[in-house]
Short mmCIF file of C-alpha atoms in Angstrom, two decimals:
data_model
loop_
_atom_site.label_atom_id
_atom_site.label_comp_id
_atom_site.label_asym_id
_atom_site.label_seq_id
_atom_site.Cartn_x
_atom_site.Cartn_y
_atom_site.Cartn_z
CA MET A 209 14.69 40.60 19.46
CA ALA A 210 13.94 36.43 20.10
CA MET A 211 10.16 35.82 21.05
CA ASN A 212 9.34 33.19 23.46
CA LEU A 213 6.35 31.40 22.37
CA THR A 214 6.02 29.06 25.44
CA THR A 215 2.76 30.70 26.98
CA THR A 216 1.52 32.66 24.11
CA THR A 217 0.74 30.48 21.80
CA THR A 218 -0.75 27.56 23.23
CA VAL A 219 -3.67 25.91 21.78
CA PRO A 220 -5.81 23.55 23.69
CA GLY A 221 -6.55 20.38 24.49
CA TYR A 222 -4.60 19.28 21.09
CA TYR A 223 -1.68 21.63 19.90
CA ASN A 224 0.47 23.47 21.85
CA ILE A 225 2.91 25.50 19.51
CA SER A 226 5.78 25.73 22.36
CA ASN A 227 6.14 22.10 21.61
CA ILE A 228 6.62 22.97 17.79
CA THR A 229 9.09 26.55 18.08
CA GLU A 230 11.77 26.76 20.42
CA GLU A 231 12.88 29.92 21.54
CA CYS A 232 13.83 31.77 18.10
CA GLY A 233 17.65 32.27 17.63
CA GLN A 234 18.53 30.44 21.43
CA LYS A 235 22.21 30.00 22.03
CA PHE A 236 22.40 26.98 23.96
CA PRO A 237 18.74 24.73 23.76
CA THR A 238 18.22 22.41 26.30
CA CYS A 239 17.87 18.56 26.01
CA ASP A 240 14.46 17.56 26.10
CA LEU A 241 14.29 13.43 26.98
CA THR A 242 10.74 13.08 26.47
CA ARG A 243 10.59 14.99 23.69
CA PHE A 244 12.53 13.21 21.79
CA ILE A 245 11.15 9.89 23.17
CA ILE A 246 7.17 10.27 22.36
CA TYR A 247 8.15 12.98 19.36
CA GLY A 248 11.42 11.75 18.05
CA VAL A 249 11.12 8.55 18.45
CA LEU A 250 7.50 7.07 19.26
CA THR A 251 5.63 9.09 16.80
CA ASN A 252 7.58 8.82 13.66
CA LEU A 253 7.56 4.41 14.03
CA ILE A 254 3.97 4.85 15.08
CA GLY A 255 3.19 7.02 12.20
CA VAL A 256 5.46 5.42 9.44
CA PHE A 257 2.70 2.18 10.27
CA GLY A 258 -0.26 3.94 10.66
CA ILE A 259 0.23 5.21 6.97
CA LEU A 260 0.93 1.83 5.64
CA GLY A 261 -2.13 -0.08 7.51
CA ASN A 262 -4.45 3.01 6.41
CA THR A 263 -3.21 3.31 2.77
CA VAL A 264 -3.85 -0.82 2.47
CA SER A 265 -7.12 0.12 4.30
CA MET A 266 -7.86 2.05 1.36
CA ILE A 267 -7.02 -0.50 -1.10
CA VAL A 268 -9.38 -3.33 0.44
CA LEU A 269 -12.45 -1.07 1.57
CA SER A 270 -12.41 0.53 -2.39
CA ARG A 271 -12.60 -2.71 -4.17
CA PRO A 272 -15.86 -3.31 -5.46
CA GLN A 273 -17.06 -6.43 -3.59
CA MET A 274 -16.37 -4.13 -0.72
CA LYS A 275 -18.67 -1.21 -2.57
CA SER A 276 -21.38 -0.02 0.32
CA SER A 277 -22.08 3.09 2.35
CA ILE A 278 -19.90 2.00 5.49
CA ASN A 279 -16.86 1.63 3.72
CA PHE A 280 -17.07 4.41 2.14
CA LEU A 281 -17.05 6.36 5.41
CA LEU A 282 -13.96 4.31 6.64
CA ILE A 283 -12.33 4.79 3.28
CA GLY A 284 -12.71 8.68 4.35
CA LEU A 285 -11.82 7.97 7.87
CA ALA A 286 -8.45 6.43 6.99
CA SER A 287 -7.83 9.42 4.45
CA SER A 288 -7.85 11.91 7.66
CA ASP A 289 -5.79 9.74 9.63
CA ASN A 290 -3.16 9.72 7.20
CA MET A 291 -3.58 13.10 6.55
CA LEU A 292 -3.26 13.54 10.43
CA ILE A 293 -0.58 11.17 10.75
CA ILE A 294 1.80 13.30 7.98
CA THR A 295 1.19 16.39 9.08
CA ALA A 296 1.72 15.23 12.91
CA ILE A 297 5.52 13.55 11.55
CA LEU A 298 6.08 17.21 9.80
CA ILE A 299 5.01 19.40 12.78
CA PHE A 300 6.10 16.77 15.53
CA GLY A 301 8.25 14.01 14.61
CA LEU A 302 10.99 15.44 12.31
CA THR A 303 11.37 18.62 14.85
CA GLY A 304 11.62 16.19 17.91
CA ILE A 305 14.50 14.17 16.69
CA ASP A 306 16.26 17.13 16.56
CA THR A 307 17.12 17.24 20.15
CA CYS A 308 20.02 16.19 23.15
CA GLY A 309 22.57 17.15 20.39
CA ILE A 310 20.65 15.67 17.50
CA THR A 311 20.51 17.27 14.31
CA LEU A 312 19.74 15.13 11.76
CA PHE A 313 16.72 17.65 10.31
CA TYR A 314 18.34 21.22 11.40
CA ASN A 315 18.01 22.78 8.27
CA TYR A 316 14.78 21.37 8.07
CA SER A 317 13.56 22.82 11.47
CA THR A 318 15.36 25.85 10.87
CA PHE A 319 14.65 26.84 7.11
CA VAL A 320 11.62 24.87 5.75
CA LEU A 321 9.07 23.87 8.90
CA PRO A 322 8.87 27.91 9.53
CA LYS A 323 7.62 28.47 5.58
CA ILE A 324 5.30 25.91 5.48
CA PHE A 325 4.35 26.19 9.18
CA LYS A 326 0.80 27.75 8.76
CA LEU A 327 -0.65 25.46 6.08
CA VAL A 328 0.58 22.07 7.66
CA PHE A 329 -0.61 23.46 10.99
CA LEU A 330 -4.08 24.07 9.33
CA LEU A 331 -4.31 21.10 7.82
CA ILE A 332 -3.73 19.09 11.00
CA CYS A 333 -6.21 21.16 12.87
CA THR A 334 -8.49 20.26 9.92
CA ALA A 335 -7.46 16.48 9.80
CA ARG A 336 -8.13 16.39 13.08
CA ILE A 337 -11.68 17.17 13.40
CA ALA A 338 -12.60 15.45 10.07
CA THR A 339 -11.45 12.57 12.09
CA VAL A 340 -13.94 13.22 14.48
CA TYR A 341 -16.50 13.84 12.66
CA LEU A 342 -16.09 10.70 10.69
CA THR A 343 -15.80 8.40 13.32
CA LEU A 344 -19.21 10.44 14.57
CA ALA A 345 -20.58 9.52 11.22
CA VAL A 346 -19.77 5.98 11.05
CA THR A 347 -21.20 5.52 14.74
CA VAL A 348 -24.77 7.00 13.51
CA GLU A 349 -24.85 4.88 9.96
CA ARG A 350 -24.47 1.86 12.21
CA TYR A 351 -26.52 2.65 14.75
CA ILE A 352 -29.18 3.33 11.90
CA ALA A 353 -28.37 -0.12 10.44
CA VAL A 354 -28.70 -1.97 13.48
CA CYS A 355 -31.03 -0.14 15.86
CA HIS A 356 -33.53 0.78 12.87
CA PRO A 357 -33.30 -1.61 9.88
CA LEU A 358 -36.40 -0.18 8.03
CA LYS A 359 -34.94 2.96 7.44
CA ALA A 360 -31.26 1.77 6.44
CA ARG A 361 -32.61 1.28 3.00
CA SER A 362 -33.43 4.93 2.78
CA PHE A 363 -30.56 6.52 4.87
CA CYS A 364 -27.77 4.32 4.64
CA THR A 365 -27.28 4.98 1.10
CA TYR A 366 -23.60 5.47 -1.17
CA GLY A 367 -25.00 8.73 -2.19
CA ARG A 368 -25.67 9.90 1.30
CA ALA A 369 -21.88 8.54 2.60
CA ARG A 370 -20.26 10.63 0.07
CA MET A 371 -21.94 13.60 1.09
CA ALA A 372 -21.88 13.28 4.22
CA VAL A 373 -17.43 12.83 3.46
CA LEU A 374 -17.99 15.93 1.55
CA VAL A 375 -19.54 18.13 4.02
CA ILE A 376 -17.36 16.83 6.85
CA THR A 377 -14.65 17.72 4.86
CA VAL A 378 -15.54 21.30 3.68
CA PHE A 379 -16.99 22.06 7.39
CA SER A 380 -13.48 20.80 8.98
CA PHE A 381 -11.29 23.13 6.91
CA LEU A 382 -13.28 26.20 7.02
CA TYR A 383 -13.64 26.20 10.95
CA ASN A 384 -10.34 25.69 11.20
CA LEU A 385 -9.75 28.59 8.68
CA PRO A 386 -8.88 31.16 11.03
CA LYS A 387 -5.67 28.94 12.04
CA PHE A 388 -3.89 29.80 9.07
CA TRP A 389 -3.63 33.59 10.48
CA GLU A 390 -2.48 32.61 14.08
CA VAL A 391 1.33 32.61 13.13
CA GLU A 392 3.43 35.20 11.58
CA LEU A 393 6.89 34.64 10.28
CA HIS A 394 9.69 37.11 10.36
CA GLU A 395 13.59 36.75 9.74
CA GLN A 396 16.18 36.92 11.98
CA ILE A 397 20.23 37.26 11.76
CA HIS A 398 21.64 33.92 13.09
CA TRP A 399 23.49 35.14 16.72
CA LYS A 400 26.46 32.84 15.74
CA TYR A 401 26.57 31.73 11.70
CA ASN A 402 25.51 35.45 11.01
CA ILE A 403 23.13 34.38 8.67
CA THR A 404 19.35 34.44 8.25
CA VAL A 405 16.89 32.01 9.92
CA TYR A 406 12.82 32.24 9.63
CA CYS A 407 11.13 32.64 13.29
CA MET A 408 7.59 32.05 13.96
CA SER A 409 5.39 34.71 16.04
CA VAL A 410 2.23 35.24 17.40
CA SER A 411 -0.09 36.95 15.41
CA GLU A 412 -2.50 39.94 16.45
CA LEU A 413 -5.42 37.92 16.13
CA ARG A 414 -3.91 34.91 18.28
CA LYS A 415 -3.44 37.83 20.84
CA ASN A 416 -6.98 38.82 20.65
CA ALA A 417 -8.89 38.20 24.34
CA TYR A 418 -12.23 37.59 22.04
CA TYR A 419 -10.93 35.32 20.02
CA VAL A 420 -8.91 33.14 22.23
CA HIS A 421 -11.90 32.90 24.97
CA LEU A 422 -14.74 32.13 22.67
CA TYR A 423 -13.34 30.88 19.43
CA ILE A 424 -10.30 28.62 20.60
CA ASN A 425 -11.29 27.67 24.32
CA TRP A 426 -15.30 27.31 24.20
CA LEU A 427 -15.97 26.54 20.71
CA TYR A 428 -12.90 24.29 20.45
CA LEU A 429 -14.54 22.09 24.14
CA ILE A 430 -17.68 22.31 22.45
CA VAL A 431 -17.25 21.62 18.59
CA TYR A 432 -13.92 19.08 19.21
CA SER A 433 -14.41 17.52 22.41
CA LEU A 434 -18.13 17.79 24.45
CA PHE A 435 -20.68 17.50 21.15
CA PRO A 436 -18.75 14.21 19.72
CA PHE A 437 -18.07 12.79 22.78
CA VAL A 438 -21.57 12.88 24.43
CA SER A 439 -22.80 11.68 20.94
CA LEU A 440 -20.81 8.81 20.74
CA VAL A 441 -21.60 7.69 23.89
CA ILE A 442 -25.34 7.85 23.02
CA PHE A 443 -25.53 6.27 19.92
CA ASN A 444 -22.79 3.37 21.00
CA THR A 445 -25.19 2.25 24.05
CA ALA A 446 -27.76 1.58 22.25
CA ILE A 447 -26.04 -0.40 19.37
CA TYR A 448 -24.23 -2.25 22.24
CA ARG A 449 -27.06 -2.84 24.30
CA ARG A 450 -28.80 -3.89 20.39
CA VAL A 451 -26.18 -6.53 19.77
CA LYS A 452 -26.56 -7.89 23.34
CA GLN A 453 -29.71 -8.94 22.20
CA ALA A 454 -29.22 -10.22 18.94
CA ASN A 455 -26.39 -12.40 20.28
CA LYS A 456 -28.81 -14.04 22.33
CA ASP A 457 -31.36 -14.70 19.51
CA LEU A 458 -28.70 -15.25 16.80
CA LYS A 459 -30.64 -18.53 15.29
CA LYS A 460 -33.17 -15.87 14.55
CA LEU A 461 -31.27 -13.76 12.57
CA SER A 462 -31.07 -13.81 8.55
CA HIS A 463 -27.89 -14.01 7.25
CA GLN A 464 -27.93 -10.03 6.52
CA GLN A 465 -28.85 -9.21 9.92
CA ARG A 466 -25.76 -11.38 11.32
CA SER A 467 -23.61 -9.72 8.83
CA GLU A 468 -24.58 -5.83 10.28
CA ILE A 469 -24.23 -6.93 14.00
CA ARG A 470 -20.85 -8.54 13.37
CA LEU A 471 -19.93 -5.31 11.46
CA ALA A 472 -21.59 -3.38 14.77
CA THR A 473 -19.48 -4.85 16.76
CA MET A 474 -16.43 -4.66 14.86
CA LEU A 475 -17.11 -0.72 14.61
CA LEU A 476 -17.94 -0.67 18.10
CA CYS A 477 -14.53 -1.37 18.71
CA VAL A 478 -12.85 1.18 16.90
CA VAL A 479 -15.08 4.13 18.67
CA ILE A 480 -14.25 2.32 21.82
CA VAL A 481 -10.48 2.74 20.74
CA PHE A 482 -11.35 6.63 19.81
CA LEU A 483 -12.59 7.34 23.21
CA ILE A 484 -10.08 5.78 25.00
CA CYS A 485 -7.15 7.74 23.24
CA ASN A 486 -8.91 11.36 23.14
CA ILE A 487 -9.98 11.03 26.56
CA LEU A 488 -6.60 12.74 28.17
CA PRO A 489 -6.72 15.13 25.33
CA LEU A 490 -10.28 16.03 26.64
CA ILE A 491 -8.79 16.76 29.89
CA SER A 492 -6.18 19.27 28.43
CA ASN A 493 -8.32 21.01 26.74
CA ILE A 494 -10.69 21.50 30.13
CA PHE A 495 -7.65 22.29 31.91
CA GLU A 496 -6.70 24.85 28.98
CA THR A 497 -10.25 26.80 29.61
CA PHE A 498 -10.88 26.24 33.52
CA VAL A 499 -7.41 26.38 34.97
CA GLU A 500 -4.77 29.12 35.00
CA GLY A 501 -1.58 27.76 33.03
CA GLY A 502 -2.79 25.13 31.46
CA PRO A 503 -2.01 21.82 31.37
CA PRO A 504 1.36 20.23 32.35
CA SER A 505 3.16 19.39 29.13
CA LEU A 506 3.62 15.64 29.75
CA MET A 507 0.33 15.58 29.56
CA VAL A 508 -0.03 17.34 26.08
CA ARG A 509 2.64 15.17 24.81
CA PHE A 510 1.41 12.19 25.69
CA GLY A 511 -2.28 12.95 24.75
CA HIS A 512 -1.04 13.93 20.76
CA PHE A 513 0.68 10.47 21.29
CA LEU A 514 -2.52 8.84 21.96
CA VAL A 515 -4.16 10.86 18.99
CA PHE A 516 -1.44 9.50 16.39
CA VAL A 517 -1.88 6.32 18.03
CA ASN A 518 -5.85 5.74 17.25
CA SER A 519 -5.33 7.33 13.78
CA SER A 520 -2.88 4.46 13.48
CA ILE A 521 -4.20 1.01 14.64
CA ASN A 522 -7.84 1.17 12.61
CA PHE A 523 -6.46 -1.31 10.34
CA ILE A 524 -5.66 -3.92 12.79
CA ILE A 525 -8.87 -4.14 14.28
CA TYR A 526 -10.19 -4.11 10.63
CA ILE A 527 -8.09 -7.70 9.93
CA ILE A 528 -8.98 -9.02 13.57
CA LEU A 529 -12.59 -8.50 13.63
CA GLY A 530 -13.68 -8.18 9.95
CA GLU A 531 -14.41 -11.11 8.39
CA THR A 532 -14.56 -9.44 4.51
CA PHE A 533 -12.27 -7.24 4.99
CA LYS A 534 -9.86 -9.84 5.79
CA LYS A 535 -11.11 -12.20 3.66
CA THR A 536 -10.68 -9.36 0.70
CA PHE A 537 -6.97 -8.28 1.88
CA LEU A 538 -5.78 -12.11 1.46
CA LYS A 539 -7.41 -12.19 -2.02
CA ILE A 540 -6.08 -9.00 -2.93
CA PHE A 541 -2.23 -9.68 -1.10
CA LEU A 542 -2.21 -13.22 -1.55
CA SER A 543 -2.99 -13.27 -5.34
CA CYS A 544 -0.07 -10.78 -5.55
CA TRP A 545 2.15 -12.98 -3.72
CA ARG A 546 1.25 -15.93 -6.11
CA GLN A 547 1.53 -14.50 -9.83
CA LYS A 548 5.34 -13.02 -8.24
CA GLN A 549 5.91 -16.42 -7.31
CA LYS A 550 4.65 -17.95 -11.00
CA PHE A 551 6.17 -15.47 -12.72
CA ARG A 552 9.27 -16.74 -11.10
CA GLN A 553 8.79 -20.08 -11.68
CA ASP A 554 7.80 -19.69 -15.17
CA SER A 555 10.33 -17.84 -15.57
CA ILE A 556 12.92 -21.11 -14.60
CA GLU A 557 10.73 -22.93 -16.36
CA SER A 558 11.56 -21.10 -19.55
CA GLN A 559 15.41 -21.04 -18.98
CA THR A 560 15.15 -24.78 -18.33
CA THR A 561 12.97 -25.64 -21.84
CA ASN A 562 15.88 -23.21 -23.82
CA VAL A 563 18.81 -25.60 -22.18
CA SER A 564 16.46 -28.91 -23.02
CA ILE A 565 15.64 -27.28 -26.05
CA VAL A 566 19.87 -26.63 -26.82
CA SER A 567 20.50 -30.12 -25.56
CA SER A 568 17.59 -31.56 -27.86
CA THR A 569 19.09 -29.82 -31.25
CA SER A 570 22.70 -31.38 -30.37
CA ASN A 571 21.15 -34.47 -30.17
CA ILE A 572 19.43 -34.09 -33.14
CA GLU A 573 22.29 -33.24 -35.51
CA LEU A 574 24.47 -35.77 -33.74
CA ASP A 575 21.89 -38.55 -34.47
CA SER A 576 21.90 -36.99 -38.74
CA VAL A 577 25.76 -37.91 -38.50
CA ASN A 578 25.28 -40.25 -37.79
CA HIS A 579 22.62 -41.46 -39.73
CA LEU A 580 24.36 -39.92 -42.74
CA ASN A 581 27.67 -42.23 -42.40
CA HIS A 582 25.31 -45.78 -41.75
CA SER A 583 23.86 -44.64 -45.23
CA ASN A 584 27.38 -44.01 -46.91
CA THR A 585 27.71 -47.19 -45.48
CA ILE A 586 25.22 -48.86 -47.03
CA ASN A 587 25.52 -47.70 -50.26
CA SER A 588 29.20 -48.39 -50.73
CA ASN A 589 28.45 -52.21 -49.96
CA ASN A 590 25.61 -51.94 -52.16
CA ILE A 591 28.00 -50.64 -54.98
CA VAL A 592 30.43 -53.08 -54.38
CA HIS A 593 27.86 -56.39 -54.55
CA SER A 594 26.88 -54.98 -57.91
CA ASN A 595 30.37 -54.56 -59.40
CA VAL A 596 30.64 -58.57 -57.95
CA ASP A 597 27.89 -59.74 -60.12
CA MET A 598 28.26 -58.09 -63.36
CA SER A 599 30.82 -59.85 -64.93
CA ASN A 600 30.77 -59.07 -68.64
CA GLY A 601 31.23 -55.09 -69.55
CA GLY A 602 30.28 -54.71 -65.66
CA THR A 603 33.21 -52.26 -64.91
CA SER A 604 31.87 -49.57 -66.72
CA GLU A 605 28.30 -50.32 -65.43
CA SER A 606 29.74 -50.52 -62.03
CA VAL A 607 31.20 -46.64 -62.87
CA LYS A 608 27.74 -45.50 -64.05
CA LEU A 609 25.77 -46.96 -61.09
CA SER A 610 28.38 -45.07 -58.44
CA ARG A 611 28.20 -42.26 -60.24
CA LEU A 612 24.47 -42.31 -59.88
CA VAL A 613 24.11 -43.50 -56.56
CA ASN A 614 26.73 -40.98 -54.95
CA SER A 615 24.80 -38.13 -56.97
CA GLU A 616 21.76 -39.18 -55.58
CA SER A 617 23.07 -39.55 -51.66
CA CYS A 618 24.56 -35.94 -52.03
CA LEU A 619 21.08 -34.47 -53.06
CA TYR A 620 18.95 -36.50 -50.98
CA TYR A 621 20.66 -37.76 -47.20
CA ALA A 622 19.28 -34.91 -45.55
CA VAL A 623 15.65 -35.84 -46.01
CA LYS A 624 15.28 -39.49 -46.70
CA SER A 625 14.29 -42.02 -44.01
CA PRO A 626 16.22 -45.05 -44.67
CA SER A 627 13.55 -46.92 -45.51
CA GLN A 628 13.21 -44.47 -48.28
CA MET A 629 17.11 -44.98 -49.23
CA SER A 630 16.24 -48.76 -48.70
CA ARG A 631 13.54 -48.81 -51.32
CA THR A 632 16.20 -46.49 -53.56
CA LEU A 633 18.87 -48.92 -53.40
CA ASN A 634 16.72 -51.66 -54.18
CA GLY A 635 15.55 -49.93 -57.52
CA TYR A 636 18.85 -49.35 -58.51
CA ASN A 637 20.04 -52.83 -58.07
CA ALA A 638 16.79 -53.69 -60.34
CA TRP A 639 17.39 -51.27 -62.94
CA GLY A 640 21.27 -52.57 -63.05
CA SER A 641 20.07 -56.30 -63.13
CA ARG A 642 17.42 -55.28 -66.06
CA LYS A 643 20.33 -53.59 -67.91
CA ARG A 644 22.55 -56.94 -67.65
CA ASN A 645 19.23 -58.76 -69.02
CA HIS A 646 19.23 -56.74 -71.76
CA ARG A 647 22.36 -57.10 -72.61
CA SER A 648 22.60 -60.66 -72.94
CA THR A 649 19.51 -60.73 -75.20
CA LEU A 650 21.64 -58.79 -77.42
#
């Protein structure tokens, strides 16, 4: 039997399972244009940008020169934001595309998502509360550093930041662990294609009145909304007053104090954006707790989208207001770009050098051939000259000298320089002269 999950599986303030699972096995799904635009288009586009931005933020903040307690908290915040975006795309984004006649992810929505929904739903709720409390941890750290600088050395340490991220992650997971058992999976035969499809239904735990009233309504309102919101407003009001006072006495501040003020200003903007993007989910949560029937679906969907935007936009704030972040970002990625350009330039120069070497080698070979021809011409002229000078018995001496010169030129023409060749020929001429003189005395 098909079960309609529209009114029985609402998770207040943030996740409404009716937005995730339609009536299982319905024959004629209706076109939901707002769902397609908010989830199918905007959520996916913002999500892809957010994943890239948060990943780049983690790379920059993890550099050795950026190591600090506040940056470690920001790395944890970027990680939880990425988990929130990825799970939101799996639950809302991909299924939002399959509406109004578009069936691009029909197999995913019908066969894959029901099997992984319990785990993904637990992870998205865990990431959501982790994002809230990591933002609160960042605010507390800045409050201590700006308003109580003498205590910052002992409280704002790298080890305490790591412990805070670990505690928040474990708390977020354990707090949301009951959500894993809120939904059950059952099989059903498709009405048209006679194949097995997987449908989700509400578990007995989720139907329990005490569970809904205490855990989902009141505890959710306090833990997810009221406590972090009130704390953020109080701490950031104190930070704002201190920053405003410091800007009046900016010349009296040291370089370290100015850096702390600039960082506090940037993170103050991060928290303001967080509060703006989470006001609508807070109102939806209040509606869910005190108003029968809950908030309108459009309010819930737009509240989801604002939360996704908040998880995707911190990178832009870091680039605009974070001076050290921007310098490190440019140093990392511009150096990578320059190395790539240098590699291309070296490749082009290497190819040009190879062509030059081949051309030079050809010229050298051509010069060697010309030099050989020139040397042979000189040898021939010298031999003729020797034959003319020797009148008595000169013919036999010319033959001997010709053989000697020819043998020498064949053995050494490739290595002798023109000057060496000239000295050799002069030696031959002198030897011929001595030989002729000796015969004359005999």
